XYZ file of C-alpha atoms in Angstrom:
278
model
C 87.860 100.954 69.340
C 90.775 99.871 71.267
C 92.884 102.618 69.771
C 91.051 105.471 71.722
C 92.126 104.566 75.197
C 95.663 104.164 73.905
C 95.586 107.671 72.513
C 94.052 109.076 75.724
C 96.972 107.383 77.616
C 99.588 108.748 75.389
C 97.927 112.390 75.778
C 97.854 111.903 79.403
C 101.581 110.595 79.733
C 103.007 113.449 77.430
C 100.974 116.101 79.584
C 102.277 114.432 82.805
C 105.723 114.631 81.342
C 105.546 118.222 80.399
C 104.052 119.253 83.834
C 107.088 117.487 85.656
C 109.765 118.482 83.251
C 112.436 121.138 84.038
C 111.176 123.497 81.301
C 107.693 123.687 82.930
C 109.379 124.166 86.395
C 111.291 127.404 84.893
C 108.183 128.725 83.382
C 106.205 128.585 86.550
C 108.965 130.035 88.544
C 109.626 132.809 85.831
C 105.802 133.566 85.923
C 105.791 133.749 89.809
C 108.847 136.083 89.715
C 107.004 138.475 87.352
C 103.837 138.606 89.251
C 105.779 138.889 92.405
C 107.672 141.881 90.961
C 104.499 143.619 89.747
C 102.917 143.218 93.151
C 105.757 144.419 95.030
C 106.281 147.537 92.690
C 102.809 148.642 92.770
C 102.648 148.385 96.601
C 105.950 150.246 97.031
C 104.312 153.623 97.004
C 100.686 155.197 97.040
C 100.921 156.756 93.562
C 101.645 153.197 92.101
C 98.240 151.859 92.852
C 96.240 151.387 89.503
C 93.301 153.171 90.725
C 95.147 156.313 91.504
C 94.481 159.528 89.255
C 98.316 159.791 88.524
C 99.093 156.218 88.038
C 102.278 155.454 85.990
C 103.545 152.017 85.539
C 106.735 151.414 87.611
C 108.893 150.410 84.711
C 112.240 151.067 86.404
C 111.402 149.502 89.666
C 109.880 146.608 88.027
C 112.969 145.979 85.794
C 115.222 146.229 88.720
C 113.116 143.835 90.804
C 113.092 141.394 87.916
C 116.915 141.366 87.804
C 117.069 140.967 91.516
C 114.552 138.181 91.399
C 116.502 136.424 88.665
C 119.757 136.637 90.949
C 117.799 135.151 93.799
C 116.246 132.576 91.658
C 119.773 131.468 90.505
C 121.077 131.235 94.091
C 117.841 129.472 95.438
C 117.852 126.937 92.362
C 121.692 126.135 92.740
C 121.329 125.644 96.494
C 118.199 123.604 96.067
C 119.935 121.219 93.533
C 122.607 120.765 96.290
C 120.276 120.011 98.998
C 118.253 117.649 96.721
C 121.248 115.646 96.039
C 122.689 115.657 99.344
C 119.845 115.796 101.896
C 116.260 115.722 100.173
C 117.106 112.322 98.234
C 117.110 110.466 101.471
C 114.324 112.351 103.487
C 112.674 115.751 103.670
C 112.281 117.115 107.210
C 111.633 120.441 108.932
C 115.395 120.677 109.860
C 116.684 120.130 106.392
C 114.168 122.675 104.825
C 115.177 125.241 107.319
C 118.851 124.696 106.650
C 118.209 125.184 102.932
C 116.188 128.431 103.579
C 118.915 129.740 106.004
C 121.707 128.898 103.868
C 119.959 130.320 100.712
C 119.216 133.675 102.772
C 123.069 133.778 103.767
C 124.117 133.439 100.019
C 121.666 136.254 99.079
C 123.103 138.322 102.209
C 126.771 137.711 100.967
C 125.738 138.878 97.375
C 123.561 141.829 98.516
C 126.032 143.773 100.520
C 128.976 144.153 98.154
C 126.443 144.890 95.041
C 124.747 147.500 97.140
C 128.231 149.156 97.942
C 129.324 149.055 94.280
C 125.898 150.513 93.038
C 126.299 153.338 95.654
C 129.878 154.047 94.676
C 128.936 154.131 90.920
C 126.059 156.518 91.592
C 128.498 158.754 93.584
C 126.762 158.372 96.807
C 127.852 157.022 100.209
C 126.686 153.769 101.886
C 124.942 154.358 105.111
C 124.898 151.195 107.349
C 121.175 152.044 108.504
C 119.793 152.047 104.916
C 121.941 149.047 103.996
C 120.589 147.119 106.880
C 117.017 148.142 106.231
C 117.352 147.334 102.387
C 118.885 143.820 103.418
C 116.192 143.053 106.002
C 113.429 143.952 103.284
C 115.295 141.898 100.573
C 115.739 138.807 102.855
C 111.944 138.938 103.916
C 110.829 139.267 100.304
C 113.316 136.608 99.458
C 111.842 134.211 102.041
C 108.352 134.690 100.723
C 109.377 134.283 97.106
C 111.401 131.228 97.649
C 108.917 129.616 99.738
C 106.232 130.237 96.992
C 108.493 128.999 94.202
C 109.954 125.858 95.978
C 106.742 124.629 98.264
C 105.532 122.276 95.431
C 108.999 120.859 94.691
C 109.607 120.220 98.614
C 106.202 118.573 98.935
C 106.841 116.331 95.968
C 110.270 115.269 97.161
C 108.549 114.620 100.583
C 105.851 112.533 99.038
C 108.416 110.667 97.108
C 110.636 109.973 100.094
C 107.575 108.609 101.939
C 105.716 106.499 99.493
C 108.129 105.806 96.438
C 111.570 105.595 97.719
C 113.250 102.350 97.737
C 116.318 100.572 99.211
C 118.647 98.124 97.590
C 118.884 94.933 99.760
C 122.363 93.072 99.137
C 122.406 89.299 100.018
C 125.361 87.596 98.842
C 125.412 87.521 95.011
C 121.772 88.632 94.912
C 120.461 92.399 95.000
C 116.795 93.240 95.207
C 115.212 96.529 95.367
C 112.180 97.028 97.787
C 110.138 100.206 98.079
C 109.790 101.548 101.829
C 105.886 100.770 101.595
C 106.529 97.131 101.049
C 108.873 96.662 104.106
C 107.272 95.695 107.370
C 110.699 95.641 109.413
C 114.213 94.543 109.714
C 115.363 92.334 112.572
C 118.491 90.446 113.479
C 118.644 86.723 114.442
C 121.694 84.648 114.763
C 123.781 87.442 113.657
C 121.919 87.692 110.317
C 119.692 90.810 109.513
C 116.478 90.001 107.736
C 114.104 92.206 105.776
C 110.539 91.308 106.296
C 107.983 92.257 103.609
C 104.321 92.900 104.248
C 103.379 89.497 102.792
C 105.406 87.837 105.419
C 108.319 86.782 103.264
C 112.052 87.474 104.241
C 115.313 88.261 102.573
C 118.324 88.097 104.691
C 120.880 91.018 104.062
C 124.525 91.888 104.121
C 123.666 95.059 106.028
C 123.876 95.542 109.896
C 120.987 97.144 111.576
C 123.313 100.247 112.224
C 123.953 100.598 108.516
C 120.158 100.208 107.610
C 119.384 102.800 110.288
C 121.586 105.311 108.460
C 120.252 104.544 104.980
C 116.351 104.451 105.650
C 113.909 107.110 106.010
C 113.393 107.832 109.864
C 110.061 109.235 109.146
C 108.741 105.869 108.229
C 111.095 103.567 110.140
C 112.098 103.505 114.016
C 114.771 101.605 115.860
C 112.644 99.921 118.606
C 115.587 98.087 120.303
C 118.953 96.395 119.425
C 117.357 93.802 117.389
C 114.628 95.465 115.228
C 113.705 98.311 113.048
C 109.824 98.667 112.172
C 107.894 100.368 109.644
C 105.273 102.882 110.774
C 102.495 101.246 108.735
C 103.400 97.743 109.998
C 102.156 98.502 113.701
C 99.024 96.602 114.423
C 98.775 97.289 118.168
C 100.304 99.160 120.938
C 99.895 97.879 124.577
C 101.013 99.661 127.660
C 102.733 97.371 130.155
C 104.722 97.272 133.470
C 107.314 100.010 134.302
C 106.279 102.257 131.613
C 107.134 100.058 128.822
C 105.157 99.522 125.531
C 104.486 96.266 123.632
C 104.069 96.352 119.916
C 102.328 93.859 117.688
C 102.843 93.785 113.964
C 100.386 93.225 111.199
C 102.868 90.843 109.562
C 103.464 87.324 110.549
C 106.714 85.548 109.419
C 106.666 81.855 108.825
C 109.639 79.824 110.144
C 111.193 82.837 111.924
C 110.664 83.746 115.508
C 110.355 87.490 115.665
C 111.045 88.504 119.273
C 108.510 90.330 121.340
C 108.760 93.870 120.584
C 109.103 95.832 123.648
C 109.753 99.623 123.871
C 111.636 100.623 126.999
C 110.243 103.398 129.079
C 113.350 105.576 127.986
C 112.373 105.222 124.358
C 108.509 105.425 124.854
C 108.194 109.277 124.324
C 110.399 109.221 121.328
C 108.305 106.286 119.931
C 105.098 107.913 120.457
C 106.140 111.192 118.967
C 107.246 109.323 115.839
C 104.235 107.047 115.592
C 101.698 109.961 116.112
């Protein structure tokens, strides 16, 4: 009787591994490119509609679009790997996603212009700026849609990973401890020592400064409230408005034998804090 749950667990694990594997990612993107090419070519001209009396499958246009999609896919994938390693590994935000999309479209533009000119030369025609510009704009628009569809799930997965499962290595003398973000309530400094406070109230002293931690951690989850403390969003228990436009913050976590200073948000940081917290 005990072998059945084990088999189900193995099957579920294998299925999950396949879904998350690079092979499955390529298959999904290949299928998306094919469907996208079919739709684009069938909408390109009225006679390409399947319900038309003179319908003919747009083979030439379909093959050309597939080749173009492959080139776009290669550029997007290489750039995505670069951004995943350099930017998305730490945090996923609108700015970094926008930069990824803008840089990918820029690479496509750089590739499109010389290829278009070369094709026109081989065909014995002249390259006219107007048609070159219109073709480029259409290509960029379709590329934007295609890349958005192809990488939306990957970006969302990285975002969830950076929010929930990301971890930080805390170095304390000869000891090294790994903590996930969701288990950290705050970082604070006392007597020139920076402490990591976990949700259960236990503390670990670190070799980092608060400035170094601020550079390492995900600023979607953590906020530098003042010179002495960085807090986790989920650790906030109560926000109270006090005099001169300031805020007083109370955390859910209490720390034994440590005197966490009263957390006060200045009126200059109040707007930034509320935008972050909300």
